[in-house]
Structures are given as structure tokens and as C-alpha cells.
Short mmCIF file of C-alpha atoms and ligand atoms in Angstrom, two decimals:
data_model
loop_
_atom_site.label_atom_id
_atom_site.label_comp_id
_atom_site.label_asym_id
_atom_site.label_seq_id
_atom_site.Cartn_x
_atom_site.Cartn_y
_atom_site.Cartn_z
CA MET A 19 -35.89 -166.96 -85.66
CA GLY A 20 -35.86 -163.81 -87.83
CA LYS A 21 -34.37 -160.57 -86.67
CA HIS A 22 -36.56 -158.07 -84.87
CA ARG A 23 -37.04 -155.02 -87.10
CA VAL A 24 -36.39 -151.72 -85.31
CA LEU A 25 -37.40 -148.14 -86.10
CA VAL A 26 -35.43 -145.55 -84.11
CA VAL A 27 -36.94 -142.07 -83.76
CA GLY A 28 -34.96 -139.05 -82.49
CA LEU A 29 -31.38 -139.45 -83.65
CA GLY A 30 -29.67 -137.18 -81.13
CA LYS A 31 -27.19 -138.44 -78.57
CA ARG A 32 -29.28 -141.30 -77.20
CA GLY A 33 -30.97 -142.26 -80.45
CA LYS A 34 -27.56 -142.84 -82.02
CA HIS A 35 -26.52 -144.99 -79.04
CA HIS A 36 -29.67 -147.07 -79.41
CA ALA A 37 -29.44 -147.47 -83.19
CA ALA A 38 -25.75 -148.42 -83.03
CA HIS A 39 -26.34 -151.05 -80.33
CA PHE A 40 -29.43 -152.53 -82.02
CA HIS A 41 -27.32 -152.81 -85.18
CA ALA A 42 -24.49 -154.48 -83.23
CA ASN A 43 -26.84 -157.14 -81.80
CA ALA A 44 -27.56 -160.11 -84.11
CA ASN A 45 -31.18 -160.33 -82.88
CA PHE A 46 -32.09 -156.93 -84.35
CA GLU A 47 -32.09 -155.12 -87.67
CA VAL A 48 -32.47 -151.34 -87.88
CA VAL A 49 -35.06 -150.81 -90.62
CA GLY A 50 -35.65 -147.07 -90.26
CA LEU A 51 -34.22 -143.87 -88.78
CA CYS A 52 -36.34 -140.78 -88.15
CA ASP A 53 -35.55 -137.27 -86.99
CA VAL A 54 -37.30 -133.95 -87.56
CA ILE A 55 -33.86 -132.57 -88.44
CA PRO A 56 -32.88 -134.69 -91.46
CA ALA A 57 -29.31 -133.51 -92.08
CA PRO A 58 -27.39 -135.75 -89.62
CA LEU A 59 -29.35 -138.87 -90.67
CA ALA A 60 -27.59 -139.26 -94.01
CA GLY A 61 -24.17 -139.36 -92.38
CA PHE A 62 -25.24 -141.76 -89.64
CA ALA A 63 -27.36 -144.26 -91.65
CA PRO A 64 -24.40 -146.10 -93.25
CA THR A 65 -23.06 -146.98 -89.78
CA VAL A 66 -26.24 -149.00 -89.03
CA GLY A 67 -26.82 -150.78 -92.35
CA ASN A 68 -28.12 -147.84 -94.38
CA PRO A 69 -31.86 -148.13 -93.55
CA PRO A 70 -34.42 -145.70 -94.99
CA THR A 71 -34.56 -142.32 -93.25
CA GLY A 72 -37.36 -139.78 -92.82
CA THR A 73 -38.75 -136.93 -90.76
CA ASP A 74 -42.31 -138.13 -89.98
CA ALA A 75 -42.36 -140.77 -87.22
CA ALA A 76 -46.05 -141.67 -87.63
CA ALA A 77 -45.76 -142.16 -91.40
CA MET A 78 -42.59 -144.25 -91.07
CA ALA A 79 -44.12 -146.41 -88.33
CA ARG A 80 -47.26 -147.01 -90.42
CA GLU A 81 -45.22 -147.93 -93.46
CA LEU A 82 -42.46 -150.03 -91.86
CA LYS A 83 -44.59 -151.76 -89.18
CA PRO A 84 -41.51 -152.36 -87.00
CA ASP A 85 -41.36 -155.07 -84.32
CA VAL A 86 -39.59 -152.57 -82.06
CA PHE A 87 -40.55 -148.89 -81.94
CA CYS A 88 -37.75 -147.04 -80.17
CA PHE A 89 -37.88 -143.31 -79.53
CA CYS A 90 -35.24 -141.11 -77.93
CA THR A 91 -36.83 -137.69 -78.29
CA LEU A 92 -36.82 -135.01 -75.61
CA PRO A 93 -39.24 -135.56 -72.70
CA SER A 94 -41.99 -133.13 -73.76
CA ILE A 95 -43.59 -135.39 -76.42
CA ARG A 96 -44.01 -138.76 -74.71
CA SER A 97 -47.71 -139.56 -75.20
CA GLU A 98 -47.58 -138.53 -78.87
CA MET A 99 -44.74 -141.02 -79.50
CA ILE A 100 -46.31 -143.79 -77.39
CA ARG A 101 -49.50 -143.45 -79.42
CA ILE A 102 -47.50 -143.95 -82.65
CA GLY A 103 -45.79 -147.01 -81.17
CA VAL A 104 -49.10 -148.53 -80.04
CA GLU A 105 -50.90 -147.78 -83.32
CA CYS A 106 -48.17 -149.31 -85.53
CA GLY A 107 -48.55 -152.60 -83.64
CA ALA A 108 -44.95 -152.84 -82.41
CA ARG A 109 -44.32 -155.83 -80.14
CA LEU A 110 -41.90 -153.79 -78.04
CA ILE A 111 -41.72 -150.06 -77.38
CA ALA A 112 -38.42 -148.75 -76.00
CA PHE A 113 -38.10 -145.17 -74.84
CA GLU A 114 -35.96 -142.87 -72.78
CA LYS A 115 -36.41 -141.78 -69.20
CA PRO A 116 -38.10 -139.87 -67.68
CA VAL A 117 -41.49 -141.50 -68.33
CA ALA A 118 -42.93 -137.96 -68.55
CA LEU A 119 -42.54 -134.47 -67.05
CA THR A 120 -45.97 -134.32 -65.34
CA THR A 121 -48.55 -136.77 -64.02
CA GLY A 122 -51.04 -135.49 -66.61
CA GLU A 123 -48.75 -136.77 -69.36
CA GLY A 124 -47.62 -139.86 -67.44
CA LEU A 125 -51.19 -141.05 -66.87
CA GLU A 126 -51.90 -140.59 -70.59
CA VAL A 127 -48.86 -142.72 -71.42
CA LYS A 128 -50.00 -145.38 -68.97
CA GLU A 129 -53.55 -145.34 -70.32
CA LEU A 130 -52.39 -145.73 -73.94
CA LEU A 131 -50.14 -148.63 -72.98
CA SER A 132 -52.86 -150.36 -70.96
CA ARG A 133 -54.78 -150.86 -74.24
CA SER A 134 -51.76 -152.45 -75.97
CA PRO A 135 -50.13 -155.87 -75.65
CA ALA A 136 -46.70 -154.31 -76.41
CA LYS A 137 -43.82 -154.98 -74.05
CA VAL A 138 -42.41 -151.64 -72.88
CA VAL A 139 -38.89 -150.75 -71.74
CA VAL A 140 -37.60 -147.46 -70.29
CA SER A 141 -33.90 -146.66 -70.51
CA HIS A 142 -32.52 -146.81 -66.97
CA GLN A 143 -29.48 -148.59 -68.35
CA HIS A 144 -26.88 -147.44 -65.79
CA ARG A 145 -27.84 -150.51 -63.79
CA TYR A 146 -25.83 -152.64 -66.24
CA GLY A 147 -22.63 -151.05 -64.90
CA LYS A 148 -20.55 -153.58 -62.97
CA HIS A 149 -20.35 -151.19 -59.98
CA TYR A 150 -24.16 -150.91 -59.85
CA GLN A 151 -24.39 -154.69 -60.04
CA ALA A 152 -21.76 -155.18 -57.31
CA VAL A 153 -23.84 -153.11 -54.86
CA LYS A 154 -26.94 -155.17 -55.67
CA GLU A 155 -24.95 -158.39 -55.11
CA ALA A 156 -23.64 -157.14 -51.75
CA ILE A 157 -27.22 -156.37 -50.64
CA VAL A 158 -28.68 -159.65 -51.93
CA GLY A 159 -25.75 -161.54 -50.38
CA GLY A 160 -26.73 -160.21 -46.94
CA LYS A 161 -23.47 -158.28 -46.50
CA ILE A 162 -25.16 -155.23 -44.97
CA GLY A 163 -27.89 -157.05 -43.02
CA LYS A 164 -31.54 -156.12 -43.35
CA VAL A 165 -32.02 -153.01 -45.51
CA HIS A 166 -33.93 -150.21 -43.78
CA THR A 167 -32.99 -147.17 -45.92
CA VAL A 168 -32.19 -146.53 -49.57
CA TYR A 169 -30.95 -143.20 -50.93
CA GLY A 170 -29.79 -141.22 -53.93
CA VAL A 171 -27.89 -137.96 -54.45
CA ALA A 172 -27.14 -136.15 -57.74
CA HIS A 173 -26.20 -132.63 -58.86
CA GLY A 174 -27.90 -132.74 -62.25
CA TRP A 175 -31.56 -131.66 -62.22
CA ALA A 176 -34.54 -133.89 -61.58
CA ALA A 177 -35.84 -134.69 -65.10
CA HIS A 178 -32.32 -135.84 -65.94
CA MET A 179 -31.17 -137.53 -62.74
CA LEU A 180 -33.97 -138.16 -60.21
CA SER A 181 -35.47 -140.81 -62.48
CA HIS A 182 -32.16 -142.70 -62.35
CA LEU A 183 -31.65 -142.26 -58.58
CA ILE A 184 -35.11 -143.56 -57.80
CA ASP A 185 -34.98 -146.50 -60.18
CA TYR A 186 -31.67 -147.93 -58.96
CA SER A 187 -32.44 -147.36 -55.29
CA MET A 188 -35.83 -149.04 -55.75
CA TRP A 189 -34.02 -151.96 -57.41
CA TYR A 190 -31.84 -152.15 -54.28
CA ASN A 191 -35.12 -152.41 -52.35
CA ASP A 192 -36.56 -155.13 -54.68
CA TYR A 193 -39.06 -152.64 -56.15
CA ALA A 194 -41.20 -152.61 -53.00
CA LYS A 195 -44.30 -150.46 -53.53
CA PRO A 196 -43.98 -146.81 -52.43
CA SER A 197 -46.75 -145.68 -50.03
CA TRP A 198 -46.21 -141.94 -49.63
CA VAL A 199 -43.78 -139.16 -50.47
CA MET A 200 -42.91 -135.79 -48.90
CA ALA A 201 -40.51 -133.21 -50.39
CA GLN A 202 -39.30 -129.60 -50.66
CA ALA A 203 -37.94 -127.77 -53.69
CA ALA A 204 -35.99 -124.56 -54.41
CA GLY A 205 -34.89 -122.60 -57.48
CA LYS A 206 -36.95 -121.87 -60.59
CA HIS A 207 -34.28 -121.60 -63.26
CA LYS A 208 -34.58 -125.17 -64.64
CA LEU A 209 -38.39 -125.07 -64.64
CA SER A 210 -37.95 -123.52 -68.12
CA ASP A 211 -35.49 -126.16 -69.34
CA VAL A 212 -36.48 -128.85 -71.87
CA HIS A 213 -35.91 -131.23 -68.95
CA ALA A 214 -38.22 -129.05 -66.80
CA SER A 215 -37.35 -129.45 -63.10
CA PRO A 216 -36.93 -127.48 -59.91
CA ASP A 217 -33.25 -126.59 -59.42
CA TYR A 218 -33.12 -128.66 -56.25
CA VAL A 219 -35.54 -131.13 -54.71
CA GLY A 220 -35.11 -133.21 -51.59
CA GLY A 221 -37.54 -135.65 -50.07
CA PHE A 222 -38.55 -138.79 -48.28
CA VAL A 223 -40.39 -141.88 -49.42
CA GLN A 224 -42.04 -144.58 -47.33
CA PHE A 225 -42.05 -148.02 -48.95
CA ALA A 226 -44.65 -150.63 -48.07
CA ASN A 227 -41.95 -153.03 -46.82
CA GLY A 228 -40.97 -150.50 -44.13
CA VAL A 229 -37.88 -149.19 -45.95
CA ARG A 230 -37.33 -145.42 -46.11
CA GLY A 231 -36.07 -143.67 -49.28
CA ILE A 232 -34.16 -140.37 -49.08
CA TYR A 233 -33.34 -138.34 -52.20
CA GLU A 234 -31.59 -135.07 -53.00
CA CYS A 235 -31.35 -134.02 -56.61
CA GLY A 236 -30.04 -130.76 -58.08
CA GLY A 237 -27.73 -127.89 -57.21
CA GLY A 238 -28.35 -127.95 -53.45
CA ALA A 239 -27.39 -131.62 -53.02
CA PRO A 240 -24.35 -132.50 -50.91
CA ASP A 241 -21.04 -133.09 -52.69
CA VAL A 242 -20.03 -136.62 -53.63
CA PRO A 243 -16.28 -136.16 -53.14
CA GLU A 244 -15.54 -139.70 -54.32
CA VAL A 245 -16.25 -138.56 -57.90
CA GLN A 246 -14.58 -135.80 -59.95
CA ARG A 247 -16.93 -135.40 -62.90
CA TRP A 248 -20.00 -133.26 -62.13
CA TRP A 249 -22.57 -135.45 -63.95
CA GLY A 250 -21.04 -138.54 -62.31
CA LYS A 251 -21.27 -137.14 -58.75
CA ASN A 252 -24.13 -139.45 -57.83
CA ARG A 253 -24.32 -141.57 -54.69
CA ILE A 254 -26.94 -144.34 -54.73
CA GLY A 255 -27.11 -146.98 -52.06
CA ALA A 256 -28.70 -148.82 -49.18
CA ILE A 257 -28.16 -148.85 -45.42
CA GLY A 258 -28.82 -152.09 -43.57
CA THR A 259 -28.74 -153.25 -39.97
CA GLU A 260 -25.07 -154.22 -40.35
CA GLY A 261 -23.56 -151.79 -42.83
CA TYR A 262 -24.08 -149.93 -46.09
CA ALA A 263 -23.36 -150.37 -49.79
CA GLU A 264 -23.30 -147.58 -52.38
CA VAL A 265 -22.40 -146.92 -55.99
CA TYR A 266 -20.74 -143.75 -57.32
CA THR A 267 -21.91 -143.33 -60.92
CA GLY A 268 -18.56 -141.98 -62.04
CA ASN A 269 -16.20 -143.90 -59.76
CA GLY A 270 -16.80 -147.42 -58.47
CA TRP A 271 -18.59 -148.72 -55.41
CA LYS A 272 -18.08 -149.52 -51.73
CA ALA A 273 -19.72 -151.68 -49.06
CA VAL A 274 -18.92 -151.25 -45.40
CA THR A 275 -19.73 -154.55 -43.68
CA PRO A 276 -19.04 -156.26 -40.33
CA ASN A 277 -16.34 -158.28 -42.14
CA GLY A 278 -14.55 -155.27 -43.58
CA VAL A 279 -14.79 -152.86 -46.47
CA LEU A 280 -15.50 -154.20 -49.94
CA ALA A 281 -14.84 -151.94 -52.93
CA GLY A 282 -14.33 -152.03 -56.67
CA ASP A 283 -14.14 -149.90 -59.78
CA GLY A 284 -16.62 -149.11 -62.54
CA THR A 285 -17.86 -145.99 -64.24
CA MET A 286 -21.03 -145.23 -66.15
CA ALA A 287 -20.24 -145.69 -69.86
CA TYR A 288 -22.90 -145.96 -72.56
CA ASP A 289 -20.93 -148.43 -74.69
CA GLN A 290 -20.57 -150.77 -71.72
CA ASP A 291 -24.17 -150.47 -70.50
CA MET A 292 -26.08 -150.60 -73.80
CA PRO A 293 -25.24 -154.17 -74.99
CA GLY A 294 -26.87 -155.87 -71.98
CA TYR A 295 -29.80 -153.47 -72.07
CA ILE A 296 -30.45 -154.30 -75.75
CA GLN A 297 -29.87 -158.07 -75.29
CA ASP A 298 -32.47 -158.13 -72.50
CA MET A 299 -35.02 -156.80 -75.02
CA ALA A 300 -34.32 -159.82 -77.26
CA ASP A 301 -34.60 -162.12 -74.24
CA TRP A 302 -37.97 -160.62 -73.37
CA LEU A 303 -39.27 -160.90 -76.95
CA ASP A 304 -37.90 -164.39 -77.63
CA ARG A 305 -37.82 -166.08 -74.24
CA GLY A 306 -40.36 -164.20 -72.15
CA LYS A 307 -37.75 -163.05 -69.60
CA VAL A 308 -39.14 -159.75 -68.34
CA HIS A 309 -36.74 -156.86 -68.90
CA PRO A 310 -35.39 -155.33 -65.66
CA CYS A 311 -36.14 -151.89 -67.13
CA CYS A 312 -39.79 -152.79 -67.79
CA PHE A 313 -42.41 -150.02 -67.78
CA GLU A 314 -43.93 -151.30 -64.54
CA ASN A 315 -40.70 -150.62 -62.64
CA ALA A 316 -40.12 -147.29 -64.38
CA TYR A 317 -43.69 -146.13 -63.75
CA ALA A 318 -43.43 -146.92 -60.02
CA GLY A 319 -40.33 -144.70 -59.91
CA PHE A 320 -42.06 -142.03 -62.00
CA GLU A 321 -44.84 -141.86 -59.41
CA VAL A 322 -42.28 -141.32 -56.65
CA MET A 323 -40.66 -138.53 -58.66
CA MET A 324 -43.99 -136.84 -59.41
CA GLY A 325 -45.14 -137.36 -55.83
CA MET A 326 -42.04 -135.49 -54.69
CA LEU A 327 -42.71 -132.57 -57.05
CA ARG A 328 -46.38 -132.50 -56.04
CA SER A 329 -45.50 -132.49 -52.35
CA ALA A 330 -42.96 -129.71 -52.95
CA ALA A 331 -45.70 -127.65 -54.63
CA ARG A 332 -48.59 -128.43 -52.26
CA GLY A 333 -46.93 -129.47 -49.01
CA GLY A 334 -47.50 -132.55 -46.87
CA GLN A 335 -47.41 -136.27 -47.49
CA VAL A 336 -48.60 -137.33 -50.95
CA THR A 337 -50.21 -140.76 -51.06
CA LEU A 338 -49.18 -143.09 -53.89
CA PRO A 339 -50.23 -144.26 -56.41
CA LEU A 340 -51.18 -140.94 -58.02
CA LEU A 341 -54.64 -141.40 -59.48
CA ASP A 342 -55.33 -137.90 -60.83
CA GLY A 343 -53.35 -136.02 -63.44
CA ALA A 344 -51.78 -132.62 -62.75
CA ASN A 345 -49.10 -130.34 -64.14
CA GLU A 346 -46.58 -130.38 -61.30
CA ILE A 347 -44.18 -128.13 -63.22
CA GLU A 348 -46.82 -125.36 -63.47
CA GLU A 349 -47.67 -125.87 -59.80
CA LEU A 350 -44.01 -125.48 -58.85
CA ARG A 351 -43.77 -122.32 -60.94
CA ARG A 352 -46.42 -120.79 -58.69
CA ALA A 353 -45.22 -122.32 -55.43
CA ILE A 354 -41.44 -121.81 -55.43
CA SER A 355 -40.02 -118.38 -54.52
CA GLY A 356 -37.93 -116.52 -57.10
CA ALA A 357 -34.87 -116.60 -54.83
CA PRO A 358 -31.83 -117.93 -56.68
CA LEU A 359 -30.64 -121.32 -55.59
CA GLN A 360 -27.84 -121.56 -53.04
CA VAL A 361 -25.58 -124.02 -54.81
CA THR A 362 -23.29 -126.47 -53.02
CA LEU A 363 -20.61 -126.72 -55.71
CA GLU A 364 -19.01 -123.84 -57.60
CA GLU A 365 -19.38 -125.90 -60.76
CA SER A 366 -23.18 -125.86 -60.35
CA ARG A 367 -23.30 -122.07 -60.62
CA LYS A 368 -23.32 -122.06 -64.44
CA GLU A 369 -26.35 -124.38 -64.48
CA TYR A 370 -28.47 -122.98 -61.69
CA MET A 371 -27.30 -119.37 -61.23
CA PRO A 372 -26.66 -118.00 -64.72
CA ALA A 373 -25.24 -114.49 -64.95
CA LEU A 374 -27.84 -111.72 -65.25
CA PRO A 375 -28.10 -110.22 -68.76
N1 NAD B 16 -30.57 -143.03 -70.12
C1 NAD B 16 -29.59 -142.16 -70.12
O1 NAD B 16 -28.50 -142.41 -69.63
C2 NAD B 16 -29.80 -140.83 -70.80
C3 NAD B 16 -28.73 -139.96 -71.05
C4 NAD B 16 -28.99 -138.77 -71.73
C5 NAD B 16 -30.29 -138.43 -72.11
N2 NAD B 16 -31.31 -139.31 -71.84
C6 NAD B 16 -32.69 -139.03 -72.25
O2 NAD B 16 -32.81 -139.29 -73.64
C7 NAD B 16 -33.76 -138.42 -74.24
C8 NAD B 16 -33.11 -137.75 -75.44
O3 NAD B 16 -31.98 -137.05 -75.01
P1 NAD B 16 -30.78 -136.72 -76.00
O4 NAD B 16 -29.68 -136.20 -75.13
O5 NAD B 16 -30.52 -137.83 -76.91
O6 NAD B 16 -31.44 -135.49 -76.80
P2 NAD B 16 -31.00 -134.89 -78.19
O7 NAD B 16 -31.50 -133.48 -78.20
O8 NAD B 16 -29.55 -135.15 -78.48
O9 NAD B 16 -31.84 -135.74 -79.25
C9 NAD B 16 -33.22 -135.65 -79.42
C10 NAD B 16 -33.49 -135.80 -80.92
O10 NAD B 16 -34.89 -135.95 -81.13
C11 NAD B 16 -35.22 -135.24 -82.32
N3 NAD B 16 -36.66 -135.01 -82.33
C12 NAD B 16 -37.37 -134.10 -81.60
N4 NAD B 16 -38.69 -134.19 -81.88
C13 NAD B 16 -38.82 -135.20 -82.79
C14 NAD B 16 -39.93 -135.79 -83.46
N5 NAD B 16 -41.18 -135.35 -83.25
N6 NAD B 16 -39.70 -136.78 -84.35
C15 NAD B 16 -38.44 -137.22 -84.60
N7 NAD B 16 -37.34 -136.71 -83.97
C16 NAD B 16 -37.54 -135.72 -83.08
C17 NAD B 16 -34.36 -134.01 -82.26
O11 NAD B 16 -34.22 -133.39 -83.54
C18 NAD B 16 -33.05 -134.58 -81.74
O12 NAD B 16 -32.18 -134.99 -82.78
C19 NAD B 16 -34.23 -137.50 -73.12
O13 NAD B 16 -35.45 -137.96 -72.59
C20 NAD B 16 -33.14 -137.60 -72.06
O14 NAD B 16 -33.62 -137.41 -70.74
C21 NAD B 16 -31.08 -140.49 -71.19
#
């Protein structure tokens, strides 16, 4: 079988990770690199087989007709990139979380993809970490009894981290369908960020299988003292009738069970997580094994995230799925008070409470 030809668009931090790991996998060949800022491309291209480079994603996609259209641009231009991927006839479109920043944009992405046979993958690749896997195995192995609650906590803001928290906790709950969401939010500073988000959002989700989801994301979240590094201070887990199991993004995992405490190491590392994530794309293309980071899973999590923001803006329980588009970020701009966020950690101050000019 020939190699799958890949065009990678957006050669920042994540684009370089993707290109390097496609190049390292024998099932793929990087046939093009695209970024609106051309300068770094020349230096990077030789590390992935020296493919052609350019600044116009649509033109390159039309010309190269890649099997895989991969884009790792910032979250504000999702539907534009999806349209390019669909129109160039790629068999697989791979892109970065979050699916979008608003339901208006997310529904457009979904609509474009519904008219395409392309397989679609969204990069929630932390799940390849051995500590994330160990928690899943403890749950599947019945070590904590029947799961009734899943949860996630992070200090980074929602467009960065909530997408991850929701995806892995939903995996721990076998991707049961979410029924409704209710949330509150505080702090406007990050609403103007390229990863536009409230500074802090906390909320509840009811899943159709009876399981409850509880999430806190941003500067008001509780500390995760098990982890030192601020971006790694994430706690994601499940509580069952007989115990609990949770992963700490930056520092291992633990399960408290009737037969004692199980624990192990592991830390989120791109070079450890990307090979499996990329190989699963080949397995989907060549053997029909659906990728665990398929769009369907990511979109279900996206709806939870947007339902939380919508509830924070409008109040009350928001029923899922979300059928109408809205701009939740604009709604939050109007709904949240201008009071600065009360941060939990001193380290969060520089992100959420910048010094006045
Ligand atoms: N999955 C993860 O673990 C993880 C980690 C970090 C970031 N991300 C996500 O990855 C995405 C990219 O983040 P990043 O940190 O790599 O950003 P980045 O700023 O380092 O890179 C983005 C690149 O896209 C380029 N770009 C912008 N518009 C373009 C266009 N129209 N055509 C071609 N190139 C364009 C920019 O010039 C830049 O080089 C974001 O959605 C972010 O949330 C995911």
C-alpha cells in the first residue's frame, strides 16, 4: 500500500509536532507545508523530507490533492480550513482542538463535514499517555465499582483546557450522550485572547446513562497539589460505587479501591503521545478501525463545552444537543461582570489579573 500524502497547514508549535510525527511514521509522507508566515518553513522543511512550502492553504490543497489535510492553526479559523480540506477531497482531515470557539462556528464545521465522506480526527492526544490509559483500565477492570461521577479540573483557560478535560472524562464514561449542562463563569480578561474563554467556568453535566460530570476550568479552579507545573495541574477522573481513579496530567495517576491504592507514573509529553495518535490515523484509513479521537467524540465534548458557556451567559439548564448557532463568547462579554477574577493560585495572577497599565 502506498504512503498517505499529508499536507500540514499552520507550522507553529503543534503543526511542527504533527509534521515531524507524520514524517516519522512509515505510513505517511509529508508532501507540503503551509504557513502564512513563510520564514520558519525553510528551516523546518528539511527535517520532514524537504516537501514544497507555501503560504496559501487553499492553493496548496488544490494543487497537491493530499490524502490527509492536517491543520494546526489557531481556533478562530476552523470552518475556513475545514472547507479547504473537504473541497480538496482529502480522505482524512486532522485538526486541533477545540472544535471551535462558538456554536455558530461549530455547527458550520459540522455541516461542512456532513457533506463529505472524509474521516475526521481532532487532537485530544493526551489520552495516549500511559497514566491516562491506566485510569481507563482501572475503570474498565471494575476496580472502582459502578461509575456515577466523572470530573475534570484545570487552571489553564477553557479554549485550551476544557476541551481536554471533557474529552478524557467522557472517555472514562464510555462517551455516554450528555443530556443537559448548567454552569457559571467569572472574569472577562481571557474573552479577548486568541483562545477566547471566560477566566473561570465551573459546571455540571447530566449524562444519559445517569452519570454526573463536574468541571472547573480556569483561574478559580482548586489547586491540584499532586502536580508542580501550572499547565499540568489537571485532575481528571471518575468516582464509582467502590472507589475513584484519577489522572494528573503532569504527574501520574492513582486509584483508590477496596483492595488498596493503585498508582503509577506518567506525564503528558507530546513526543510520547503523538506516535500512537498518528498510527491510529493509518489504522483508520487502512483497516477501518475508527480513531478514538474521531470527530463524533470531539463534537459531543464540544457541545458540552459550549453548553456550559451558554448556561453561564443565559442561566439555567441547557439541553443538549445544541441545535441553534450562537456566539457564546459575545454573550459572555455582556453577561459577566467586570470584576477581576479571584484566583486560587498566585501563579495564575499573571494570566488572569494582569497589572493595570
Ligand atoms: N492538543 C494539544 O495538546 C495542544 C497543545 C497546544 C495547542 N493546541 C492547539 O493547537 C492549535 C495551534 O496552536 P499552536 O500552539 O500550535 O499555535 P501557534 O501560534 O504556535 O501556531 C499556529 C500557526 O498557524 C499559522 N497560521 C495562522 N493562520 C494561518 C493560515 N490561514 N494559513 C496557514 N497558517 C496559518 C500561524 O502563522 C502559526 O505559525 C490551537 O487550536 C491550540 O488550541 C493543542
